[in-house]
Short mmCIF file of C-alpha atoms and ligand atoms in Angstrom, two decimals:
data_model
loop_
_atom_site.label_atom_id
_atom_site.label_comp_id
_atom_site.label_asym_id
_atom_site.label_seq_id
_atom_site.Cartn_x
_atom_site.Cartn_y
_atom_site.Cartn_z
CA UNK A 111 18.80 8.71 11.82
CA UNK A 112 18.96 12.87 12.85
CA UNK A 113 16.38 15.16 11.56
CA UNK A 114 17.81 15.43 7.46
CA UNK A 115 17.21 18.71 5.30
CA UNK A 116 15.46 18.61 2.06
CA UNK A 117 15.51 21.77 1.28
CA UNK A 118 16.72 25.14 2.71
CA UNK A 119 13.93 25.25 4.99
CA UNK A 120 12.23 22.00 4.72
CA UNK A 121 13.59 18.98 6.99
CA UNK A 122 12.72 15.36 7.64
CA UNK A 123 11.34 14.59 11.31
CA UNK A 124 10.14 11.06 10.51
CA UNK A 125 10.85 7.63 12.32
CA UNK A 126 11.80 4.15 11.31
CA UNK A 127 9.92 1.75 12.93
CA UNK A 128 11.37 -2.05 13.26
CA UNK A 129 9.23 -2.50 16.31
CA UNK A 130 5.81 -2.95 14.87
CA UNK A 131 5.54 -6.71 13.13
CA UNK A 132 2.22 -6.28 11.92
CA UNK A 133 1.42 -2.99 9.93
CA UNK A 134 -2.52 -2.27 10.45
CA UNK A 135 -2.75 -5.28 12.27
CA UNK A 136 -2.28 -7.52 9.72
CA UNK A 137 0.86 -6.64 6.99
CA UNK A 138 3.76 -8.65 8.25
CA UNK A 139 6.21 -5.36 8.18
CA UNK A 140 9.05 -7.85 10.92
CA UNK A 141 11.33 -7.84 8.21
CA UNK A 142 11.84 -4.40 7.02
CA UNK A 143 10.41 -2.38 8.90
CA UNK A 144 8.10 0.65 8.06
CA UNK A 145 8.74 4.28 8.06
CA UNK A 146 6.72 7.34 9.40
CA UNK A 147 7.81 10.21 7.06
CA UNK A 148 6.87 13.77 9.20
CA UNK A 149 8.44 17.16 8.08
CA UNK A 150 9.20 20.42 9.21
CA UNK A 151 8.96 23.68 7.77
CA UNK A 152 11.00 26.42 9.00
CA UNK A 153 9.67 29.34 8.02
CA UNK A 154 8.90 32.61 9.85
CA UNK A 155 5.76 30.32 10.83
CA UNK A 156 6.87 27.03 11.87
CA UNK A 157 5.03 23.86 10.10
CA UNK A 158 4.91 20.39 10.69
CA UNK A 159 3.21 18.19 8.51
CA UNK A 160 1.87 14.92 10.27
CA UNK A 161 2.93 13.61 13.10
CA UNK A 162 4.27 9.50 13.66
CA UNK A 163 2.84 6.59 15.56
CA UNK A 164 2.93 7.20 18.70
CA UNK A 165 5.29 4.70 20.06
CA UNK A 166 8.40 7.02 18.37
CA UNK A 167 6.92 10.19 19.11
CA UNK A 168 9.70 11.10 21.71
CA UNK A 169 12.30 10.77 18.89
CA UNK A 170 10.45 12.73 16.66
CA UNK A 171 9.91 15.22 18.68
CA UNK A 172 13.65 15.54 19.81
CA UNK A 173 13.93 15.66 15.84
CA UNK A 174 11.38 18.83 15.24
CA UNK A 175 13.89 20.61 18.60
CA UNK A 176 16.78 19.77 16.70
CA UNK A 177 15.57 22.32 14.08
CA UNK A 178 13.90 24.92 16.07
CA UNK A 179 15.07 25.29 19.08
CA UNK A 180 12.94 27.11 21.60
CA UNK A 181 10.68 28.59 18.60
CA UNK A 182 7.08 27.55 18.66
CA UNK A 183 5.27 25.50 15.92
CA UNK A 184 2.55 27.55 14.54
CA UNK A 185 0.69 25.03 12.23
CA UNK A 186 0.01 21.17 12.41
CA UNK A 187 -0.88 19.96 9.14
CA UNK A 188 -2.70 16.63 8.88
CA UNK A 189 -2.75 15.40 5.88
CA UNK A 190 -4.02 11.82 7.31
CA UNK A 191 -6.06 10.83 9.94
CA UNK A 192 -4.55 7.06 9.99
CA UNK A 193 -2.98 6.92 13.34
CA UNK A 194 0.33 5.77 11.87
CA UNK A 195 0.47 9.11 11.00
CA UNK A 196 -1.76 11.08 13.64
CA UNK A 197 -1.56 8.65 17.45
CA UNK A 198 2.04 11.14 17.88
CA UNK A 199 -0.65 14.13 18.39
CA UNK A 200 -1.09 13.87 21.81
CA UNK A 201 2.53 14.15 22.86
CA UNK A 202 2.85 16.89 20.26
CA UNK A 203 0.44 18.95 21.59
CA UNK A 204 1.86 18.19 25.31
CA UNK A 205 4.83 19.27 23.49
CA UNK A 206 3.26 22.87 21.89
CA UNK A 207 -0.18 23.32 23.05
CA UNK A 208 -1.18 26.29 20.90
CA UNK A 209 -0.25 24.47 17.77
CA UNK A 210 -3.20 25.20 15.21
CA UNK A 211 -4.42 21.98 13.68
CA UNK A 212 -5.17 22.25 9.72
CA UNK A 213 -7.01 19.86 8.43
CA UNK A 214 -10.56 19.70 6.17
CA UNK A 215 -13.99 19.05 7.33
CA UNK A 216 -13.92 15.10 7.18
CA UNK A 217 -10.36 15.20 9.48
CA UNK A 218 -12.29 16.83 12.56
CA UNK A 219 -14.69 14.18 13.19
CA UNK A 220 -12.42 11.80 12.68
CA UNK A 221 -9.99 13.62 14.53
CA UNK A 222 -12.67 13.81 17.69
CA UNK A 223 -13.23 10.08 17.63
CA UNK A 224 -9.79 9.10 18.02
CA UNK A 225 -8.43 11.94 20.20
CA UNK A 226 -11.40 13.69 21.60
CA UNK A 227 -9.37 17.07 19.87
CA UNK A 228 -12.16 19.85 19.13
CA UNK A 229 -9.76 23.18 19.70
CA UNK A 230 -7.57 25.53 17.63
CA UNK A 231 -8.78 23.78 14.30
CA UNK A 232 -8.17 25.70 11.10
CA UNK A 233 -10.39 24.17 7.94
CA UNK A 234 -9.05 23.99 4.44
CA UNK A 235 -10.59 22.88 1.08
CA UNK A 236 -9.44 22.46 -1.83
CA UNK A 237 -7.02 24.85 -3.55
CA UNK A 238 -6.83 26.99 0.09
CA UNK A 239 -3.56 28.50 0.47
CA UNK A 240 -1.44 29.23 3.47
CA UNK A 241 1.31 31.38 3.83
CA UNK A 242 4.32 30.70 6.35
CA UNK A 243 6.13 33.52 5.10
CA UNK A 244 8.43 32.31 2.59
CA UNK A 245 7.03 29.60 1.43
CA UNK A 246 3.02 29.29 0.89
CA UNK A 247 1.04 25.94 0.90
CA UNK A 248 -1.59 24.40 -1.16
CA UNK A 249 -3.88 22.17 -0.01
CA UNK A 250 -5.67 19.08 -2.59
CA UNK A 251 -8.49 16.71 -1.47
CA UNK A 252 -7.80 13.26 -2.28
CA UNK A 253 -10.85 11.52 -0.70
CA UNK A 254 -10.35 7.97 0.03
CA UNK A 255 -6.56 7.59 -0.95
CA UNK A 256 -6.29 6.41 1.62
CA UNK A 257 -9.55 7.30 4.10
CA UNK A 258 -12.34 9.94 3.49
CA UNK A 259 -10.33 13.05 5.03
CA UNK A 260 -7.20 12.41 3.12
CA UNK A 261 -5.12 15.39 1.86
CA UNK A 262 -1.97 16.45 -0.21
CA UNK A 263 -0.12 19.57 0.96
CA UNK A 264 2.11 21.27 -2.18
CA UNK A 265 4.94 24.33 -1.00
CA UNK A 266 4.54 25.87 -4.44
CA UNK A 267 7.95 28.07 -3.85
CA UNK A 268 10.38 24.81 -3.63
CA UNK A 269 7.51 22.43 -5.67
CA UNK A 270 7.23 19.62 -3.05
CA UNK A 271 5.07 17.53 -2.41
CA UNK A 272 3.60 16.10 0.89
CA UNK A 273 1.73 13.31 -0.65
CA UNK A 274 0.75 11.22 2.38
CA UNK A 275 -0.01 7.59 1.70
CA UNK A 276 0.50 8.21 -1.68
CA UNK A 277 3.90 7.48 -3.68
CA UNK A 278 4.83 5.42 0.30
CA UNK A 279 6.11 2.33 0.56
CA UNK A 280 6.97 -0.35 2.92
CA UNK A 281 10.56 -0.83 4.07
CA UNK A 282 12.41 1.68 6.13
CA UNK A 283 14.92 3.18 4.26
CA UNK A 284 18.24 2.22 6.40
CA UNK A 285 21.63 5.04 6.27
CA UNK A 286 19.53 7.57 4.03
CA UNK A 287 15.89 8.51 2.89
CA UNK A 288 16.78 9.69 -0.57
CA UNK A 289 15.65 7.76 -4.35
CA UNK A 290 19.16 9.00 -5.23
CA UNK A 291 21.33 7.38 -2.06
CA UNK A 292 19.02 3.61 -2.20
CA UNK A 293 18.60 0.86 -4.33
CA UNK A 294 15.33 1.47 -5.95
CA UNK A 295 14.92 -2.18 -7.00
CA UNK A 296 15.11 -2.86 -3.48
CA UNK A 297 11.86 -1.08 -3.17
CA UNK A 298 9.83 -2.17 -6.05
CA UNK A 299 8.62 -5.26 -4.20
CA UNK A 300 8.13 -3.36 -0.86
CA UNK A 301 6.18 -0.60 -2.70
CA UNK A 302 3.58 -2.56 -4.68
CA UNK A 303 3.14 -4.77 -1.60
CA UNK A 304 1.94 -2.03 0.15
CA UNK A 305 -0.01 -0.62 -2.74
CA UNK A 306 -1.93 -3.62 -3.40
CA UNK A 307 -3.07 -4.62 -0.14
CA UNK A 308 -3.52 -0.30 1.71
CA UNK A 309 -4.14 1.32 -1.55
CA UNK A 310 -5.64 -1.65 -3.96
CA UNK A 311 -8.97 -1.42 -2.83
CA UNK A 312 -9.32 2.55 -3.79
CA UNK A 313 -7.10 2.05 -7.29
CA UNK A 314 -9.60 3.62 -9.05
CA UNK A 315 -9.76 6.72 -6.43
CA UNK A 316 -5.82 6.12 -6.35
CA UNK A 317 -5.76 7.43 -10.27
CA UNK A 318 -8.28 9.93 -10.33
CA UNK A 319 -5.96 11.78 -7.19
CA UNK A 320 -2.90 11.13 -9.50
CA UNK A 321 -4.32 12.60 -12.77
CA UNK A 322 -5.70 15.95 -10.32
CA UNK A 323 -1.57 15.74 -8.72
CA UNK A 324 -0.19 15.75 -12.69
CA UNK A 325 -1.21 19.40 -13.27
CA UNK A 326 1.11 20.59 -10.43
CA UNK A 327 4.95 21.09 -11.39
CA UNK A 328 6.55 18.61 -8.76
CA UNK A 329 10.10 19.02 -8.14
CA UNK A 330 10.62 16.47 -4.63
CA UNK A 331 8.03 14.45 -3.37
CA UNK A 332 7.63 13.60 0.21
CA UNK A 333 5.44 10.48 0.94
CA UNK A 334 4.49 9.57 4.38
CA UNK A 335 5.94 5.92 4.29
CA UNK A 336 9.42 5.21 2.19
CA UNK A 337 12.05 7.35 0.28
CA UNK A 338 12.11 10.87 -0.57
CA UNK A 339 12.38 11.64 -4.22
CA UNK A 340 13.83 14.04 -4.87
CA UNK A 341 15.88 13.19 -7.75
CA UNK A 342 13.63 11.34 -9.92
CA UNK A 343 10.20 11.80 -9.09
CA UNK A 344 8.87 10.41 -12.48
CA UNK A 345 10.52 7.00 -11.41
CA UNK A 346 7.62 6.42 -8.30
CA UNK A 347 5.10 8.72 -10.46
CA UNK A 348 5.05 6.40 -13.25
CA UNK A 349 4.96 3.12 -10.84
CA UNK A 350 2.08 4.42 -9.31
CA UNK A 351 -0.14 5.47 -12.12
CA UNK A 352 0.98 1.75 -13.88
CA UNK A 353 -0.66 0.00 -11.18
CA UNK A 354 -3.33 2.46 -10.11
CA UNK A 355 -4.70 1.83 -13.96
CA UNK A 356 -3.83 -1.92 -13.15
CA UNK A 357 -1.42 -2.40 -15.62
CA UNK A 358 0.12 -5.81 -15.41
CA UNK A 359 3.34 -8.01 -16.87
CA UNK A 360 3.57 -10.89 -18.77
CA UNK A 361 3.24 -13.77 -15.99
CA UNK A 362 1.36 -15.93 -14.19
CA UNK A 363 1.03 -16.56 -10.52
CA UNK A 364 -0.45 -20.07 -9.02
CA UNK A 365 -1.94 -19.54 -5.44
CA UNK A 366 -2.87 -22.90 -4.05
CA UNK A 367 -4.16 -24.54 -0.80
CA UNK A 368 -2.85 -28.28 -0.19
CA UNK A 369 -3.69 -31.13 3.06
CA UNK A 370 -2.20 -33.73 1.83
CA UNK A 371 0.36 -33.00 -1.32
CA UNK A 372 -2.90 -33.46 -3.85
CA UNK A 373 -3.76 -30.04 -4.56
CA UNK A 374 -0.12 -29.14 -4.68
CA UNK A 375 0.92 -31.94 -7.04
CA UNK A 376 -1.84 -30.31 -9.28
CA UNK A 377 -0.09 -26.86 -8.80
CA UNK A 378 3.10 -27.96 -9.49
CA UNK A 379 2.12 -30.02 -12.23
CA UNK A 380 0.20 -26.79 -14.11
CA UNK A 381 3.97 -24.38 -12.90
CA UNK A 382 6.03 -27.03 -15.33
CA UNK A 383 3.28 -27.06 -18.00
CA UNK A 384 2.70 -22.79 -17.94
CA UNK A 385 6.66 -22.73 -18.13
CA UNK A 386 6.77 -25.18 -21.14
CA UNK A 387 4.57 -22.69 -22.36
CA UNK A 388 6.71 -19.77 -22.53
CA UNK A 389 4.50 -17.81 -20.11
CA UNK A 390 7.26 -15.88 -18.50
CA UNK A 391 7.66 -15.49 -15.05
CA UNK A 392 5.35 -18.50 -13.14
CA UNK A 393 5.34 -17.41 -9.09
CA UNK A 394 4.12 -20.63 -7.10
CA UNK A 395 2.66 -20.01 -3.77
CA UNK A 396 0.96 -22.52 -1.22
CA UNK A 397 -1.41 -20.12 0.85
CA UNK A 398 -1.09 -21.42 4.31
CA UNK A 399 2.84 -20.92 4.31
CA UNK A 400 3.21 -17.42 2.50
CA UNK A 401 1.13 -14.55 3.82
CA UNK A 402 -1.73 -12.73 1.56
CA UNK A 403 -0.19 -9.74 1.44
CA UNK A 404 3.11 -11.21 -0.74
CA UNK A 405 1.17 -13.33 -2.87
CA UNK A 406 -1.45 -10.36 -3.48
CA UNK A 407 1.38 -8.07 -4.35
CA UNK A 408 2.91 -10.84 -7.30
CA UNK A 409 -0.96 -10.91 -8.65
CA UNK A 410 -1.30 -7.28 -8.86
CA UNK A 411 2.42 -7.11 -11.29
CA UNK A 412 1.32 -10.40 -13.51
CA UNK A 413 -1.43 -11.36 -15.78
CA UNK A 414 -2.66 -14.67 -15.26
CA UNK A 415 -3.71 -15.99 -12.10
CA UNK A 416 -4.64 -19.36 -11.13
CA UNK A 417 -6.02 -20.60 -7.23
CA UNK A 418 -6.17 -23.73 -6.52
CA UNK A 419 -7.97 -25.60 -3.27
CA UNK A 420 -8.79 -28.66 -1.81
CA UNK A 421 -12.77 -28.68 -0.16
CA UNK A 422 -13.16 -28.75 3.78
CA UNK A 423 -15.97 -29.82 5.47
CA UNK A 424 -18.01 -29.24 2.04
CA UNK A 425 -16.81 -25.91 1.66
CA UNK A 426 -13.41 -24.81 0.47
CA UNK A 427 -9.76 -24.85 2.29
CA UNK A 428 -10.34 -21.96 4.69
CA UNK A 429 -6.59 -20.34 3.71
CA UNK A 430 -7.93 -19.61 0.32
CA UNK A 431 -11.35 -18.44 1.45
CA UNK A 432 -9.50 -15.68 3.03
CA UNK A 433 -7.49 -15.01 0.05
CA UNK A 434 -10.58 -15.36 -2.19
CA UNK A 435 -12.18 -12.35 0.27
CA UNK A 436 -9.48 -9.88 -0.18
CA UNK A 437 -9.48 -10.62 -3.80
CA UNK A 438 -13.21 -9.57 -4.17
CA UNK A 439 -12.28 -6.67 -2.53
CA UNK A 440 -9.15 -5.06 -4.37
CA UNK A 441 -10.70 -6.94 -7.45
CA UNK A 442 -8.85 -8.86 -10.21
CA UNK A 443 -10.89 -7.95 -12.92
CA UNK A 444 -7.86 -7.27 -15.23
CA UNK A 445 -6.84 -10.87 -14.81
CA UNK A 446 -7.18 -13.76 -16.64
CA UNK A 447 -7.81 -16.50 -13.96
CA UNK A 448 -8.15 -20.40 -13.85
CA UNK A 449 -9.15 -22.79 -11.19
CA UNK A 450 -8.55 -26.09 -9.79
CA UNK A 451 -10.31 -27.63 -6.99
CA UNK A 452 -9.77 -31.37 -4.76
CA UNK A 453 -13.04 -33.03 -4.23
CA UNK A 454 -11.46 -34.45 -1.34
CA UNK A 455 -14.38 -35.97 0.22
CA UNK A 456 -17.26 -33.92 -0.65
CA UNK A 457 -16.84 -31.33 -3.34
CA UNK A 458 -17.64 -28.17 -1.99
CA UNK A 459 -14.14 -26.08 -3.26
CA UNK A 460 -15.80 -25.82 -6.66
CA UNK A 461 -18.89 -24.10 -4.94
CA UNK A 462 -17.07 -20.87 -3.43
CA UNK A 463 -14.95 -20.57 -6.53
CA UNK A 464 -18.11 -20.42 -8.30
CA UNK A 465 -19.29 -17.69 -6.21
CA UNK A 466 -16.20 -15.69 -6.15
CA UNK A 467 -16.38 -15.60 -9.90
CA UNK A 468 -19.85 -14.05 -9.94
CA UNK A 469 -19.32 -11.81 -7.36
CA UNK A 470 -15.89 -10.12 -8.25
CA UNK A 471 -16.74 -10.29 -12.25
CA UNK A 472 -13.81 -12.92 -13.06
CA UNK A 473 -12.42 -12.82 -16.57
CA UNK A 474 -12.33 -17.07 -16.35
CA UNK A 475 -10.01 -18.99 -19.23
CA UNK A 476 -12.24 -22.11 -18.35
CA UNK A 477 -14.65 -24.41 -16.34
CA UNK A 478 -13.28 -25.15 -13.21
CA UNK A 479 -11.07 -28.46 -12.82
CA UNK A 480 -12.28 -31.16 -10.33
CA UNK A 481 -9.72 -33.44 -9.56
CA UNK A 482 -10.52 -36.60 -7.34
CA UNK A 483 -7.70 -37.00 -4.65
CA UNK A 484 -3.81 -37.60 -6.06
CA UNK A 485 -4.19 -36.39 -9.83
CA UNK A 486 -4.20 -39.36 -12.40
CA UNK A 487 -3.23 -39.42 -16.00
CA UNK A 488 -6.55 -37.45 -16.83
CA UNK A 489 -5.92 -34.59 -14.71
CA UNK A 490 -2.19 -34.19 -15.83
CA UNK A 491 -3.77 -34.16 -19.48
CA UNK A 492 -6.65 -31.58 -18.11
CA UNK A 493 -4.12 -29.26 -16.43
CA UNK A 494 -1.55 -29.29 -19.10
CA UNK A 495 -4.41 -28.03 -21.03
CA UNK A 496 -5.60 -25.30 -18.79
CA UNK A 497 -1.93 -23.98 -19.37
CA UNK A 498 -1.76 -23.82 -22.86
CA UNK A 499 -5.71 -21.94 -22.87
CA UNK A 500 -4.22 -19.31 -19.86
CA UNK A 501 -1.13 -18.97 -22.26
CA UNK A 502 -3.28 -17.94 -25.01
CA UNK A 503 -5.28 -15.75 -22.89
CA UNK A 504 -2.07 -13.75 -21.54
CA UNK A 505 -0.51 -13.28 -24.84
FE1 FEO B 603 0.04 5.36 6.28
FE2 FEO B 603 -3.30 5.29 5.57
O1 FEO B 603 -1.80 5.53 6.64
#
């Protein structure tokens, strides 16, 4: 895609990227891709806000000429220090060496570890304005959504937004960047995928920037990853603040590890019994085929959660210990949750769930379920009864 105008002055410079197959190293992104939102400002003082990974800096770049020509760029703006948005620096300021770099005082440092940059820095804080000409920026803090030196930048003559990491997505948006021009249930999965697993951790930080960001009239906003919104800005808005406050939907998801069919007999046996049930929706995943970051993003939209694990060596299936770790993390303490566990050999599942319920505060509808190898009469009995107890506890 070309550079794309926003507004009179205001243009797109971003990048798709379909290159990248893991997004920090770990997001499988293969699929759809990712994209680097960056804008111009073309103003009597030329701004760009954020730069793009580095690997499609030479488009963007081309991009920013295709808009101004031979004129210089006066102002940087980094609104992010994470160098999906920030590695493109370095051929930028090949590029225009007497950009001035705006940022606040926790970018610098960060900006000096990563880049070694210590020159033509200009230090906002919150509320600072600056003035292009026509249009004059606004600068709000939003620590920790999604690192320390985070930032939103607001043009308050055309009311847009620059709102970095927050309101993004994953998914590049393919033939145009606009709400207005895509399928926006196309996104929905994409965009709480990448909220739960970037943003999750920080949902309570996540709010508290959203509440400051709902005192500001906001006509377009302009994340850093995904579409543009510019026609219905409440739409993403209201998505984010649902699951920022952790708002969830009748469901239930069933996360299990299997060896040998046992545990996943178990899982399959408790899907038919929750759907018997009336539930709703009942998502069935098996943890070593299906990647965290999909099954995280189904727990974050539905109610009732249930893992499920054979043990290993005395300890539990290593699959869902991972799973169990970025759980703790992003917490699920607005879940009602259920376990099952294989003795296999041993025992030893039982022992880590037990832990993982102390240590992330787990809202528990029972004891956890032992079941002995293949699950016999008993265990069908025990697990169509967990079902009924986590349909009671979602209603
Ligand atoms: Fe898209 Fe936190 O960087």
């Amino acid at each position: 895609m070309n550079a794309v105008k926003i507004k009179e002055d205001i243009f797109w410079v971003g990048v798709n990227d379909y290159q990248t197959t893991l997004f920090e190293g770990m997001w499988p992104i293969e699929q759809e891709g990712v994209s680097y939102n960056a804008y111009v400002i073309n103003d009597e003082k030329v701004a760009i806000i954020d730069t793009v990974k580095s690997i499609k800096a030479d488009e963007y770049i081309e991009k920013i000429k295709s808009i101004i020509g031979n004129k210089k760029v006066d102002y940087l703006i980094v609104n992010h220090m994470e160098p999906d948005h920030s590695s493109g620096i370095i051929e930028l300021l090949a590029e225009y060496p007497d950009i001035k770099i705006v940022g606040n005082k926790k970018t610098f440092p960060i900006m000096n570890n990563f880049y070694q940059i210590t020159e033509n820095l200009h230090e906002v804080c919150e509320g600072d304005t600056l003035c292009l000409g026509k249009h004059t920026l606004q600068f709000f803090m939003t620590p920790m959504v999604h690192w320390p030196e985070s930032m939103v930048t607001y043009d308050t003559i055309d009311k847009v937004l620059f709102s970095m990491d927050v309101f993004g997505s994953f998914k590049a948006p393919v033939g145009s960047i606009f709400d207005d021009e895509n399928d926006l249930a196309a996104f929905e999965e994409p965009t709480r995928r990448y909220y739960a697993c970037i943003v999750g951790k920080v949902a309570g930080q996540a709010l508290k920037a959203l509440n400051k960001l709902g005192g500001i009239e906001i006509g377009t906003i302009c994340p850093s990853h995904g579409l543009i919104w510019r026609d219905n800005p409440k739409y993403i808005l209201d998505m984010y603040v649902k699951m920022s406050a952790k708002e969830t939907d009748p469901g239930v998801v069933i996360a299990y590890g299997s060896m040998y069919g046992c545990t996943q007999k178990a899982a399959e046996t408790l899907a038919i019994a929750l759907k018997n049930e009336g539930v709703g929706e009942v998502k069935l995943y098996n943890v070593a085929k299906t990647d965290i970051s999909f099954i995280i993003s189904d727990i974050w939209k539905y109610k009732g959660l249930f893992l499920g694990a054979p043990s290993y060596y005395g300890q539990i299936f290593p699959k869902m210990a991972n799973l169990l770790y970025k759980l703790s993390e992003i917490k699920v303490d607005n879940h009602k949750v259920g376990f099952f566990a294989d003795y296999s050999w041993s025992g030893g599942a039982d022992k880590n769930f037990s832990a993982f319920i102390e240590c992330a505060k787990v809202d528990v509808i029972d004891e956890i379920l032992m079941i002995k190898g293949t699950p016999d009469e008993q265990d069908v009995l025990a697990l169509n009864t967990l079902a009924k107890k986590m349909a009671e506890a979602i209603k």
